[in-house]
Amino acid sequence: MQRRIQFWFEFASTYSYLTAMRIEQAAAQQDVVVEWHPFLLGPIFAAQGWNNSPFNIYPAKGRYMWRDMERLAAQRGLPFRQPDPFPQNGLKAARLTLAIEDKTNRARFVRAVYTAEFARGQNVSDDAVLVDCLKSTGLPDDLLDRTQDPEIKSDLIEQTKTAQAKGLFGAPSFLVGDELYWGDDRLDDAIRLAANI
Amino acid sequence: MQRRIQFWFEFASTYSYLTAMRIEQAAAQQDVVVEWHPFLLGPIFAAQGWNNSPFNIYPAKGRYMWRDMERLAAQRGLPFRQPDPFPQNGLKAARLTLAIEDKTNRARFVRAVYTAEFARGQNVSDDAVLVDCLKSTGLPDDLLDRTQDPEIKSDLIEQTKTAQAKGLFGAPSFLVGDELYWGDDRLDDAIRLAANI
């Protein structure tokens, strides 16, 4: 049986950027396959009474997060910029991710979006930015139309429901079977479990 | 100049247990001295509208935390039990910590309290449990009276105000100069900074 890890990410999530940029390589070293799962944190946060990012609701936590991200990105040699506005609306990017069935292209597109958002500080709810991400992935511009496809819309709603049902409350999260790990800090533990199952 | 790290902990905090049991050894390996700083999260949480542990307020996060603690304690060969009630009231334990001026005894007492709470599941607001912790540290029972000493009470209030002023919003936290790190996951980074200053 193939060893698998599910990577659950939300495009607004800063720490998901860190994971997106390293998970394929880290998993491949352990012969583990990555499944890329976009979902939306908005409905999950709303269900617990938040109408914004916790990093905006709780300013001390927010200030710390930006400093922590800056330090971690520097350690890893990743460019990092605070996007404006924050959080970004990742709805269209998440739908586009689901529209890309080829696994290599899907991962490539996700990294292109995170790079636009957190390395260049671009607004990833902007169609022009998303078209650039499609192009740099080698995909046609008109894939953008799929963001309005009822089937894709419904797929993303299902993804978010599944995330909630599996106990996810933040991003990035990892599922290895039903075992849940939260945060880029747990990626190595999650991969290790996937490798030993 | 001596290389120092400030370890800020709250006795109700599960992840502070993980740090308390390893920080002296980890810091000593880098020739870094640990300063043990008890404080209370209650007033800091209250200021942002929480009247309970976030792990109780947000059940999905709470369920995950218990599982994560169980995994991490197992990885490190530490016994772990969920104390009842959770969170525990660490007020008297925090005051006692401040009453112990000798650094070695202070660290030893803090580990005794965390061990009672999270290895044995005892209630550390209970005087009998605290007396056992004093005894196992080699300290006299009547130190317990200092929990009612106005000067010690005021010291703990000051500690908590300092924590808030330094931007702390959770525990464990580490300060190296004004650089803040949050969470047992950041202990190694914090020690590394302290070692290189």
mmCIF file of C-alpha atoms in Angstrom:
data_model
loop_
_atom_site.group_PDB
_atom_site.id
_atom_site.type_symbol
_atom_site.label_atom_id
_atom_site.label_comp_id
_atom_site.label_asym_id
_atom_site.label_seq_id
_atom_site.Cartn_x
_atom_site.Cartn_y
_atom_site.Cartn_z
ATOM 1 C CA MET A 1 0.000 0.000 0.000
ATOM 2 C CA GLN A 2 1.198 3.470 -0.853
ATOM 3 C CA ARG A 3 2.155 5.634 2.101
ATOM 4 C CA ARG A 4 0.128 8.832 2.113
ATOM 5 C CA ILE A 5 -0.233 12.100 3.975
ATOM 6 C CA GLN A 6 -3.107 14.518 3.498
ATOM 7 C CA PHE A 7 -2.038 18.172 3.577
ATOM 8 C CA TRP A 8 -4.968 20.453 4.431
ATOM 9 C CA PHE A 9 -4.331 24.115 3.713
ATOM 10 C CA GLU A 10 -6.147 27.460 3.528
ATOM 11 C CA PHE A 11 -4.735 30.147 1.263
ATOM 12 C CA ALA A 12 -5.105 32.839 3.938
ATOM 13 C CA SER A 13 -2.879 30.866 6.310
ATOM 14 C CA THR A 14 0.661 32.145 6.817
ATOM 15 C CA TYR A 15 2.069 28.946 8.275
ATOM 16 C CA SER A 16 0.552 26.951 5.391
ATOM 17 C CA TYR A 17 2.959 28.851 3.117
ATOM 18 C CA LEU A 18 5.896 27.401 5.060
ATOM 19 C CA THR A 19 4.535 23.889 4.656
ATOM 20 C CA ALA A 20 3.527 24.236 1.006
ATOM 21 C CA MET A 21 7.095 25.141 0.092
ATOM 22 C CA ARG A 22 8.676 22.077 1.720
ATOM 23 C CA ILE A 23 6.177 19.227 2.047
ATOM 24 C CA GLU A 24 6.789 17.493 -1.306
ATOM 25 C CA GLN A 25 10.509 17.195 -0.734
ATOM 26 C CA ALA A 26 10.176 16.219 2.942
ATOM 27 C CA ALA A 27 7.580 13.531 2.129
ATOM 28 C CA ALA A 28 9.486 12.189 -0.885
ATOM 29 C CA GLN A 29 12.548 11.597 1.298
ATOM 30 C CA GLN A 30 10.424 9.134 3.298
ATOM 31 C CA ASP A 31 8.752 7.689 0.212
ATOM 32 C CA VAL A 32 5.421 9.232 1.238
ATOM 33 C CA VAL A 33 2.886 10.639 -1.252
ATOM 34 C CA VAL A 34 1.238 14.009 -0.547
ATOM 35 C CA GLU A 35 -2.452 14.641 -1.206
ATOM 36 C CA TRP A 36 -3.186 18.375 -1.464
ATOM 37 C CA HIS A 37 -6.496 19.388 0.165
ATOM 38 C CA PRO A 38 -7.651 23.006 -0.005
ATOM 39 C CA PHE A 39 -10.395 24.033 2.404
ATOM 40 C CA LEU A 40 -11.821 27.214 3.911
ATOM 41 C CA LEU A 41 -11.231 28.211 7.515
ATOM 42 C CA GLY A 42 -13.890 30.963 7.372
ATOM 43 C CA PRO A 43 -16.883 28.692 8.044
ATOM 44 C CA ILE A 44 -14.952 26.782 10.737
ATOM 45 C CA PHE A 45 -13.934 30.011 12.479
ATOM 46 C CA ALA A 46 -17.467 31.414 12.102
ATOM 47 C CA ALA A 47 -18.883 28.333 13.838
ATOM 48 C CA GLN A 48 -16.779 29.215 16.881
ATOM 49 C CA GLY A 49 -17.728 32.891 16.813
ATOM 50 C CA TRP A 50 -14.812 34.415 14.889
ATOM 51 C CA ASN A 51 -15.484 36.674 11.905
ATOM 52 C CA ASN A 52 -11.816 37.407 11.193
ATOM 53 C CA SER A 53 -8.385 35.821 11.511
ATOM 54 C CA PRO A 54 -7.508 35.080 15.158
ATOM 55 C CA PHE A 55 -4.284 36.995 14.420
ATOM 56 C CA ASN A 56 -6.381 40.121 13.889
ATOM 57 C CA ILE A 57 -8.833 39.399 16.719
ATOM 58 C CA TYR A 58 -5.998 38.867 19.239
ATOM 59 C CA PRO A 59 -3.379 41.566 18.543
ATOM 60 C CA ALA A 60 -0.592 40.192 20.794
ATOM 61 C CA LYS A 61 -0.878 36.830 19.049
ATOM 62 C CA GLY A 62 -0.914 38.589 15.688
ATOM 63 C CA ARG A 63 2.210 40.658 16.386
ATOM 64 C CA TYR A 64 3.992 37.519 17.521
ATOM 65 C CA MET A 65 2.921 35.529 14.457
ATOM 66 C CA TRP A 66 4.367 38.094 12.024
ATOM 67 C CA ARG A 67 7.680 38.094 13.881
ATOM 68 C CA ASP A 68 7.684 34.298 14.102
ATOM 69 C CA MET A 69 6.981 33.979 10.357
ATOM 70 C CA GLU A 70 9.750 36.462 9.580
ATOM 71 C CA ARG A 71 12.235 34.437 11.635
ATOM 72 C CA LEU A 72 11.147 31.073 10.198
ATOM 73 C CA ALA A 73 11.151 32.303 6.610
ATOM 74 C CA ALA A 74 14.663 33.725 7.119
ATOM 75 C CA GLN A 75 15.875 30.398 8.613
ATOM 76 C CA ARG A 76 14.601 28.616 5.509
ATOM 77 C CA GLY A 77 15.794 31.137 2.984
ATOM 78 C CA LEU A 78 12.226 31.938 1.914
ATOM 79 C CA PRO A 79 11.207 35.463 0.928
ATOM 80 C CA PHE A 80 8.367 36.746 3.117
ATOM 81 C CA ARG A 81 6.054 39.749 2.921
ATOM 82 C CA GLN A 82 2.936 40.574 4.874
ATOM 83 C CA PRO A 83 0.103 40.685 2.319
ATOM 84 C CA ASP A 84 -2.337 43.575 2.415
ATOM 85 C CA PRO A 85 -5.142 43.007 3.206
ATOM 86 C CA PHE A 86 -4.665 40.203 5.691
ATOM 87 C CA PRO A 87 -6.253 37.703 5.732
ATOM 88 C CA GLN A 88 -6.592 37.296 1.990
ATOM 89 C CA ASN A 89 -9.710 35.816 0.443
ATOM 90 C CA GLY A 90 -8.563 32.438 -0.889
ATOM 91 C CA LEU A 91 -11.942 31.294 -2.188
ATOM 92 C CA LYS A 92 -11.143 31.430 -5.912
ATOM 93 C CA ALA A 93 -7.650 30.038 -5.461
ATOM 94 C CA ALA A 94 -9.101 27.105 -3.483
ATOM 95 C CA ARG A 95 -11.694 26.408 -6.171
ATOM 96 C CA LEU A 96 -9.021 26.557 -8.880
ATOM 97 C CA THR A 97 -6.914 24.070 -6.921
ATOM 98 C CA LEU A 98 -9.812 21.609 -6.981
ATOM 99 C CA ALA A 99 -10.257 22.174 -10.725
ATOM 100 C CA ILE A 100 -6.684 21.008 -11.377
ATOM 101 C CA GLU A 101 -6.793 17.233 -11.386
ATOM 102 C CA ASP A 102 -3.198 16.493 -12.310
ATOM 103 C CA LYS A 103 -1.367 16.118 -9.005
ATOM 104 C CA THR A 104 1.919 17.668 -10.077
ATOM 105 C CA ASN A 105 0.189 20.703 -11.545
ATOM 106 C CA ARG A 106 -2.054 21.044 -8.520
ATOM 107 C CA ALA A 107 0.936 21.217 -6.155
ATOM 108 C CA ARG A 108 2.756 23.578 -8.503
ATOM 109 C CA PHE A 109 -0.247 25.902 -8.714
ATOM 110 C CA VAL A 110 -0.650 25.964 -4.920
ATOM 111 C CA ARG A 111 2.996 26.919 -4.505
ATOM 112 C CA ALA A 112 2.582 29.633 -7.170
ATOM 113 C CA VAL A 113 -0.351 31.140 -5.242
ATOM 114 C CA TYR A 114 1.464 31.049 -1.891
ATOM 115 C CA THR A 115 4.521 32.605 -3.510
ATOM 116 C CA ALA A 116 2.445 35.423 -5.037
ATOM 117 C CA GLU A 117 0.786 36.054 -1.677
ATOM 118 C CA PHE A 118 3.608 35.730 0.829
ATOM 119 C CA ALA A 119 6.803 36.186 -1.186
ATOM 120 C CA ARG A 120 5.496 39.094 -3.310
ATOM 121 C CA GLY A 121 2.619 40.380 -1.113
ATOM 122 C CA GLN A 122 0.107 40.175 -3.987
ATOM 123 C CA ASN A 123 -3.648 39.915 -3.577
ATOM 124 C CA VAL A 124 -4.618 36.369 -4.518
ATOM 125 C CA SER A 125 -8.327 37.141 -4.785
ATOM 126 C CA ASP A 126 -7.383 39.198 -7.863
ATOM 127 C CA ASP A 127 -8.124 37.404 -11.169
ATOM 128 C CA ALA A 128 -4.988 38.813 -12.829
ATOM 129 C CA VAL A 129 -2.802 37.375 -10.073
ATOM 130 C CA LEU A 130 -4.520 33.992 -10.374
ATOM 131 C CA VAL A 131 -4.063 34.011 -14.151
ATOM 132 C CA ASP A 132 -0.340 34.641 -13.631
ATOM 133 C CA CYS A 133 -0.251 31.655 -11.251
ATOM 134 C CA LEU A 134 -2.001 29.472 -13.846
ATOM 135 C CA LYS A 135 0.431 30.618 -16.534
ATOM 136 C CA SER A 136 3.513 29.976 -14.441
ATOM 137 C CA THR A 137 2.118 26.475 -13.791
ATOM 138 C CA GLY A 138 1.769 25.974 -17.547
ATOM 139 C CA LEU A 139 -2.046 25.913 -17.420
ATOM 140 C CA PRO A 140 -4.504 27.786 -19.683
ATOM 141 C CA ASP A 141 -5.997 31.138 -18.576
ATOM 142 C CA ASP A 142 -9.550 30.011 -19.167
ATOM 143 C CA LEU A 143 -9.335 27.550 -16.301
ATOM 144 C CA LEU A 144 -10.305 30.644 -14.290
ATOM 145 C CA ASP A 145 -13.894 30.114 -15.499
ATOM 146 C CA ARG A 146 -14.030 26.968 -13.388
ATOM 147 C CA THR A 147 -14.171 29.151 -10.252
ATOM 148 C CA GLN A 148 -17.831 29.655 -11.195
ATOM 149 C CA ASP A 149 -18.531 25.983 -11.937
ATOM 150 C CA PRO A 150 -21.294 24.718 -9.590
ATOM 151 C CA GLU A 151 -19.597 21.334 -9.275
ATOM 152 C CA ILE A 152 -16.324 22.903 -8.147
ATOM 153 C CA LYS A 153 -18.137 25.218 -5.748
ATOM 154 C CA SER A 154 -19.851 22.225 -4.247
ATOM 155 C CA ASP A 155 -16.557 20.283 -4.061
ATOM 156 C CA LEU A 156 -15.015 23.038 -1.947
ATOM 157 C CA ILE A 157 -18.002 23.106 0.389
ATOM 158 C CA GLU A 158 -17.578 19.350 0.814
ATOM 159 C CA GLN A 159 -13.861 19.719 1.493
ATOM 160 C CA THR A 160 -14.590 22.207 4.262
ATOM 161 C CA LYS A 161 -17.276 19.959 5.768
ATOM 162 C CA THR A 162 -14.872 17.022 5.703
ATOM 163 C CA ALA A 163 -12.196 19.146 7.382
ATOM 164 C CA GLN A 164 -14.600 20.087 10.147
ATOM 165 C CA ALA A 165 -15.789 16.494 10.559
ATOM 166 C CA LYS A 166 -12.178 15.305 10.865
ATOM 167 C CA GLY A 167 -11.621 17.775 13.724
ATOM 168 C CA LEU A 168 -9.580 20.398 11.868
ATOM 169 C CA PHE A 169 -9.601 23.842 13.487
ATOM 170 C CA GLY A 170 -6.641 25.532 11.795
ATOM 171 C CA ALA A 171 -4.115 25.269 8.986
ATOM 172 C CA PRO A 172 -1.878 23.729 7.972
ATOM 173 C CA SER A 173 -3.202 20.388 9.198
ATOM 174 C CA PHE A 174 -2.137 16.871 8.302
ATOM 175 C CA LEU A 175 -4.104 13.647 8.341
ATOM 176 C CA VAL A 176 -2.451 10.257 8.331
ATOM 177 C CA GLY A 177 -5.434 7.936 8.466
ATOM 178 C CA ASP A 178 -7.495 9.556 11.224
ATOM 179 C CA GLU A 179 -4.458 10.855 13.101
ATOM 180 C CA LEU A 180 -4.515 14.657 13.053
ATOM 181 C CA TYR A 181 -1.499 16.964 13.249
ATOM 182 C CA TRP A 182 -1.760 20.742 13.326
ATOM 183 C CA GLY A 183 0.887 23.226 12.286
ATOM 184 C CA ASP A 184 4.012 23.310 10.176
ATOM 185 C CA ASP A 185 5.851 22.356 13.395
ATOM 186 C CA ARG A 186 4.217 18.901 13.252
ATOM 187 C CA LEU A 187 4.970 18.131 9.590
ATOM 188 C CA ASP A 188 7.956 15.914 10.339
ATOM 189 C CA ASP A 189 6.035 13.894 12.950
ATOM 190 C CA ALA A 190 3.155 13.416 10.527
ATOM 191 C CA ILE A 191 5.433 12.250 7.721
ATOM 192 C CA ARG A 192 7.202 9.875 10.097
ATOM 193 C CA LEU A 193 3.864 8.283 11.010
ATOM 194 C CA ALA A 194 2.885 7.991 7.344
ATOM 195 C CA ALA A 195 6.224 6.337 6.569
ATOM 196 C CA ASN A 196 5.797 3.713 9.282
ATOM 197 C CA ILE A 197 2.200 2.691 8.655
ATOM 198 C CA MET B 1 28.339 38.332 29.982
ATOM 199 C CA GLN B 2 26.336 35.319 31.019
ATOM 200 C CA ARG B 3 24.010 33.936 28.375
ATOM 201 C CA ARG B 4 20.434 33.855 29.663
ATOM 202 C CA ILE B 5 16.978 32.719 28.689
ATOM 203 C CA GLN B 6 13.822 33.666 30.555
ATOM 204 C CA PHE B 7 11.308 30.813 30.808
ATOM 205 C CA TRP B 8 7.779 32.134 31.442
ATOM 206 C CA PHE B 9 5.327 29.482 32.583
ATOM 207 C CA GLU B 10 1.814 29.113 33.985
ATOM 208 C CA PHE B 11 1.053 26.070 36.105
ATOM 209 C CA ALA B 12 -2.239 25.410 34.284
ATOM 210 C CA SER B 13 -0.388 25.104 30.956
ATOM 211 C CA THR B 14 0.049 21.609 29.547
ATOM 212 C CA TYR B 15 2.827 22.490 27.113
ATOM 213 C CA SER B 16 4.731 24.275 29.916
ATOM 214 C CA TYR B 17 5.052 20.842 31.549
ATOM 215 C CA LEU B 18 6.952 19.590 28.499
ATOM 216 C CA THR B 19 9.339 22.526 28.662
ATOM 217 C CA ALA B 20 9.817 22.481 32.438
ATOM 218 C CA MET B 21 11.043 18.896 32.254
ATOM 219 C CA ARG B 22 13.722 19.594 29.624
ATOM 220 C CA ILE B 23 14.794 23.234 29.628
ATOM 221 C CA GLU B 24 17.622 23.044 32.195
ATOM 222 C CA GLN B 25 19.390 20.274 30.344
ATOM 223 C CA ALA B 26 18.804 21.784 26.894
ATOM 224 C CA ALA B 27 20.064 25.206 27.999
ATOM 225 C CA ALA B 28 23.071 23.812 29.892
ATOM 226 C CA GLN B 29 24.236 22.044 26.716
ATOM 227 C CA GLN B 30 24.587 25.494 25.135
ATOM 228 C CA ASP B 31 26.025 27.064 28.277
ATOM 229 C CA VAL B 32 22.881 29.144 28.752
ATOM 230 C CA VAL B 33 21.395 29.983 32.177
ATOM 231 C CA VAL B 34 17.632 29.636 32.702
ATOM 232 C CA GLU B 35 15.606 32.188 34.683
ATOM 233 C CA TRP B 36 12.300 30.704 35.863
ATOM 234 C CA HIS B 37 9.389 33.157 35.679
ATOM 235 C CA PRO B 38 5.956 32.098 36.910
ATOM 236 C CA PHE B 39 3.006 34.229 35.821
ATOM 237 C CA LEU B 40 -0.765 33.950 35.501
ATOM 238 C CA LEU B 41 -2.527 33.597 32.174
ATOM 239 C CA GLY B 42 -5.961 34.255 33.740
ATOM 240 C CA PRO B 43 -5.728 38.067 33.691
ATOM 241 C CA ILE B 44 -4.179 38.034 30.195
ATOM 242 C CA PHE B 45 -6.938 35.766 28.857
ATOM 243 C CA ALA B 46 -9.602 37.831 30.675
ATOM 244 C CA ALA B 47 -8.318 40.986 28.964
ATOM 245 C CA GLN B 48 -9.106 39.376 25.595
ATOM 246 C CA GLY B 49 -12.525 38.118 26.697
ATOM 247 C CA TRP B 50 -11.760 34.542 27.757
ATOM 248 C CA ASN B 51 -12.909 33.311 31.155
ATOM 249 C CA ASN B 52 -11.561 29.775 30.706
ATOM 250 C CA SER B 53 -8.768 27.891 28.958
ATOM 251 C CA PRO B 54 -8.980 28.268 25.154
ATOM 252 C CA PHE B 55 -8.801 24.462 25.106
ATOM 253 C CA ASN B 56 -12.159 24.376 26.908
ATOM 254 C CA ILE B 57 -13.677 27.297 24.989
ATOM 255 C CA TYR B 58 -12.756 25.747 21.609
ATOM 256 C CA PRO B 59 -13.513 22.001 21.865
ATOM 257 C CA ALA B 60 -11.847 20.894 18.601
ATOM 258 C CA LYS B 61 -8.645 22.626 19.658
ATOM 259 C CA GLY B 62 -8.952 21.071 23.113
ATOM 260 C CA ARG B 63 -9.431 17.526 21.799
ATOM 261 C CA TYR B 64 -6.433 17.989 19.564
ATOM 262 C CA MET B 65 -4.261 19.380 22.381
ATOM 263 C CA TRP B 66 -4.865 16.333 24.599
ATOM 264 C CA ARG B 67 -3.938 13.981 21.777
ATOM 265 C CA ASP B 68 -0.901 16.062 20.850
ATOM 266 C CA MET B 69 0.287 16.129 24.488
ATOM 267 C CA GLU B 70 -0.200 12.376 24.724
ATOM 268 C CA ARG B 71 1.942 11.834 21.612
ATOM 269 C CA LEU B 72 4.674 14.267 22.658
ATOM 270 C CA ALA B 73 4.874 12.915 26.219
ATOM 271 C CA ALA B 74 5.161 9.382 24.824
ATOM 272 C CA GLN B 75 7.945 10.457 22.409
ATOM 273 C CA ARG B 76 9.866 11.903 25.351
ATOM 274 C CA GLY B 77 9.214 9.060 27.772
ATOM 275 C CA LEU B 78 7.263 11.348 30.102
ATOM 276 C CA PRO B 79 4.240 10.079 32.028
ATOM 277 C CA PHE B 80 1.126 12.120 31.215
ATOM 278 C CA ARG B 81 -2.328 12.338 32.747
ATOM 279 C CA GLN B 82 -5.125 14.802 32.153
ATOM 280 C CA PRO B 83 -5.677 16.587 35.489
ATOM 281 C CA ASP B 84 -9.224 16.999 36.768
ATOM 282 C CA PRO B 85 -10.315 19.782 36.887
ATOM 283 C CA PHE B 86 -8.639 21.371 33.902
ATOM 284 C CA PRO B 87 -7.356 24.036 33.933
ATOM 285 C CA GLN B 88 -5.915 23.834 37.425
ATOM 286 C CA ASN B 89 -5.624 26.892 39.622
ATOM 287 C CA GLY B 90 -1.891 27.536 39.822
ATOM 288 C CA LEU B 91 -2.087 30.683 41.960
ATOM 289 C CA LYS B 92 -0.561 29.262 45.144
ATOM 290 C CA ALA B 93 2.059 27.246 43.270
ATOM 291 C CA ALA B 94 3.101 30.397 41.390
ATOM 292 C CA ARG B 95 3.377 32.399 44.617
ATOM 293 C CA LEU B 96 5.418 29.619 46.230
ATOM 294 C CA THR B 97 7.769 29.609 43.250
ATOM 295 C CA LEU B 98 8.454 33.315 43.804
ATOM 296 C CA ALA B 99 9.038 32.663 47.521
ATOM 297 C CA ILE B 100 11.899 30.257 46.698
ATOM 298 C CA GLU B 101 14.937 32.394 46.031
ATOM 299 C CA ASP B 102 17.521 29.679 45.526
ATOM 300 C CA LYS B 103 17.563 29.003 41.767
ATOM 301 C CA THR B 104 18.181 25.282 41.947
ATOM 302 C CA ASN B 105 15.390 24.774 44.469
ATOM 303 C CA ARG B 106 13.040 26.984 42.488
ATOM 304 C CA ALA B 107 13.501 24.892 39.334
ATOM 305 C CA ARG B 108 13.225 21.673 41.332
ATOM 306 C CA PHE B 109 9.977 22.819 42.974
ATOM 307 C CA VAL B 110 8.459 23.841 39.634
ATOM 308 C CA ARG B 111 9.238 20.408 38.201
ATOM 309 C CA ALA B 112 7.732 18.776 41.301
ATOM 310 C CA VAL B 113 4.484 20.717 40.812
ATOM 311 C CA TYR B 114 4.259 19.915 37.087
ATOM 312 C CA THR B 115 4.968 16.269 37.839
ATOM 313 C CA ALA B 116 2.217 16.137 40.489
ATOM 314 C CA GLU B 117 -0.208 17.789 38.064
ATOM 315 C CA PHE B 118 0.521 16.133 34.736
ATOM 316 C CA ALA B 119 2.317 12.888 35.597
ATOM 317 C CA ARG B 120 0.044 11.970 38.548
ATOM 318 C CA GLY B 121 -3.082 14.028 37.756
ATOM 319 C CA GLN B 122 -3.114 15.652 41.223
ATOM 320 C CA ASN B 123 -4.791 18.957 42.056
ATOM 321 C CA VAL B 124 -2.030 21.497 42.570
ATOM 322 C CA SER B 125 -4.294 24.054 44.216
ATOM 323 C CA ASP B 126 -4.505 21.586 47.134
ATOM 324 C CA ASP B 127 -2.259 22.546 50.086
ATOM 325 C CA ALA B 128 -1.394 18.909 50.831
ATOM 326 C CA VAL B 129 -0.118 18.412 47.276
ATOM 327 C CA LEU B 130 1.953 21.608 47.480
ATOM 328 C CA VAL B 131 3.424 20.508 50.829
ATOM 329 C CA ASP B 132 4.462 17.224 49.205
ATOM 330 C CA CYS B 133 6.145 19.222 46.429
ATOM 331 C CA LEU B 134 7.996 21.357 48.983
ATOM 332 C CA LYS B 135 9.108 18.231 50.875
ATOM 333 C CA SER B 136 10.339 16.472 47.764
ATOM 334 C CA THR B 137 12.341 19.627 46.965
ATOM 335 C CA GLY B 138 13.867 19.486 50.461
ATOM 336 C CA LEU B 139 12.090 22.656 51.614
ATOM 337 C CA PRO B 140 10.190 23.227 54.899
ATOM 338 C CA ASP B 141 6.371 22.821 55.022
ATOM 339 C CA ASP B 142 5.833 26.233 56.555
ATOM 340 C CA LEU B 143 6.975 27.928 53.371
ATOM 341 C CA LEU B 144 3.316 27.419 52.438
ATOM 342 C CA ASP B 145 2.480 30.421 54.655
ATOM 343 C CA ARG B 146 4.279 32.648 52.165
ATOM 344 C CA THR B 147 1.356 32.155 49.734
ATOM 345 C CA GLN B 148 -0.437 34.704 51.950
ATOM 346 C CA ASP B 149 2.494 37.121 52.168
ATOM 347 C CA PRO B 150 1.457 40.519 50.706
ATOM 348 C CA GLU B 151 4.895 41.045 49.198
ATOM 349 C CA ILE B 152 4.769 37.713 47.344
ATOM 350 C CA LYS B 153 1.204 38.390 46.177
ATOM 351 C CA SER B 154 2.350 41.707 44.812
ATOM 352 C CA ASP B 155 5.406 40.094 43.150
ATOM 353 C CA LEU B 156 3.149 37.732 41.206
ATOM 354 C CA ILE B 157 0.903 40.576 40.081
ATOM 355 C CA GLU B 158 4.037 42.364 38.843
ATOM 356 C CA GLN B 159 5.235 39.239 37.024
ATOM 357 C CA THR B 160 1.927 39.014 35.189
ATOM 358 C CA LYS B 161 1.997 42.713 34.286
ATOM 359 C CA THR B 162 5.538 42.330 32.971
ATOM 360 C CA ALA B 163 4.478 39.308 30.910
ATOM 361 C CA GLN B 164 1.651 41.274 29.351
ATOM 362 C CA ALA B 165 3.907 44.283 28.700
ATOM 363 C CA LYS B 166 6.451 42.028 26.976
ATOM 364 C CA GLY B 167 3.721 40.777 24.615
ATOM 365 C CA LEU B 168 3.149 37.324 26.136
ATOM 366 C CA PHE B 169 -0.216 35.782 25.294
ATOM 367 C CA GLY B 170 0.343 32.117 26.182
ATOM 368 C CA ALA B 171 2.701 29.669 27.865
ATOM 369 C CA PRO B 172 5.352 28.490 27.750
ATOM 370 C CA SER B 173 7.045 31.616 26.431
ATOM 371 C CA PHE B 174 10.715 32.499 26.239
ATOM 372 C CA LEU B 175 12.431 35.876 26.246
ATOM 373 C CA VAL B 176 15.971 36.375 25.053
ATOM 374 C CA GLY B 177 16.424 40.096 25.516
ATOM 375 C CA ASP B 178 13.211 41.405 23.971
ATOM 376 C CA GLU B 179 12.930 38.574 21.456
ATOM 377 C CA LEU B 180 9.811 36.535 22.236
ATOM 378 C CA TYR B 181 9.261 32.854 21.466
ATOM 379 C CA TRP B 182 6.030 31.034 22.209
ATOM 380 C CA GLY B 183 5.575 27.324 22.743
ATOM 381 C CA ASP B 184 7.687 24.319 23.646
ATOM 382 C CA ASP B 185 8.226 23.956 19.875
ATOM 383 C CA ARG B 186 10.349 27.134 19.901
ATOM 384 C CA LEU B 187 12.560 26.243 22.885
ATOM 385 C CA ASP B 188 15.500 25.155 20.757
ATOM 386 C CA ASP B 189 15.384 28.312 18.627
ATOM 387 C CA ALA B 190 15.255 30.480 21.745
ATOM 388 C CA ILE B 191 18.229 28.710 23.334
ATOM 389 C CA ARG B 192 20.172 29.017 20.093
ATOM 390 C CA LEU B 193 19.620 32.774 20.075
ATOM 391 C CA ALA B 194 20.643 33.055 23.744
ATOM 392 C CA ALA B 195 23.806 31.074 23.010
ATOM 393 C CA ASN B 196 24.829 33.357 20.144
ATOM 394 C CA ILE B 197 24.211 36.729 21.775
#
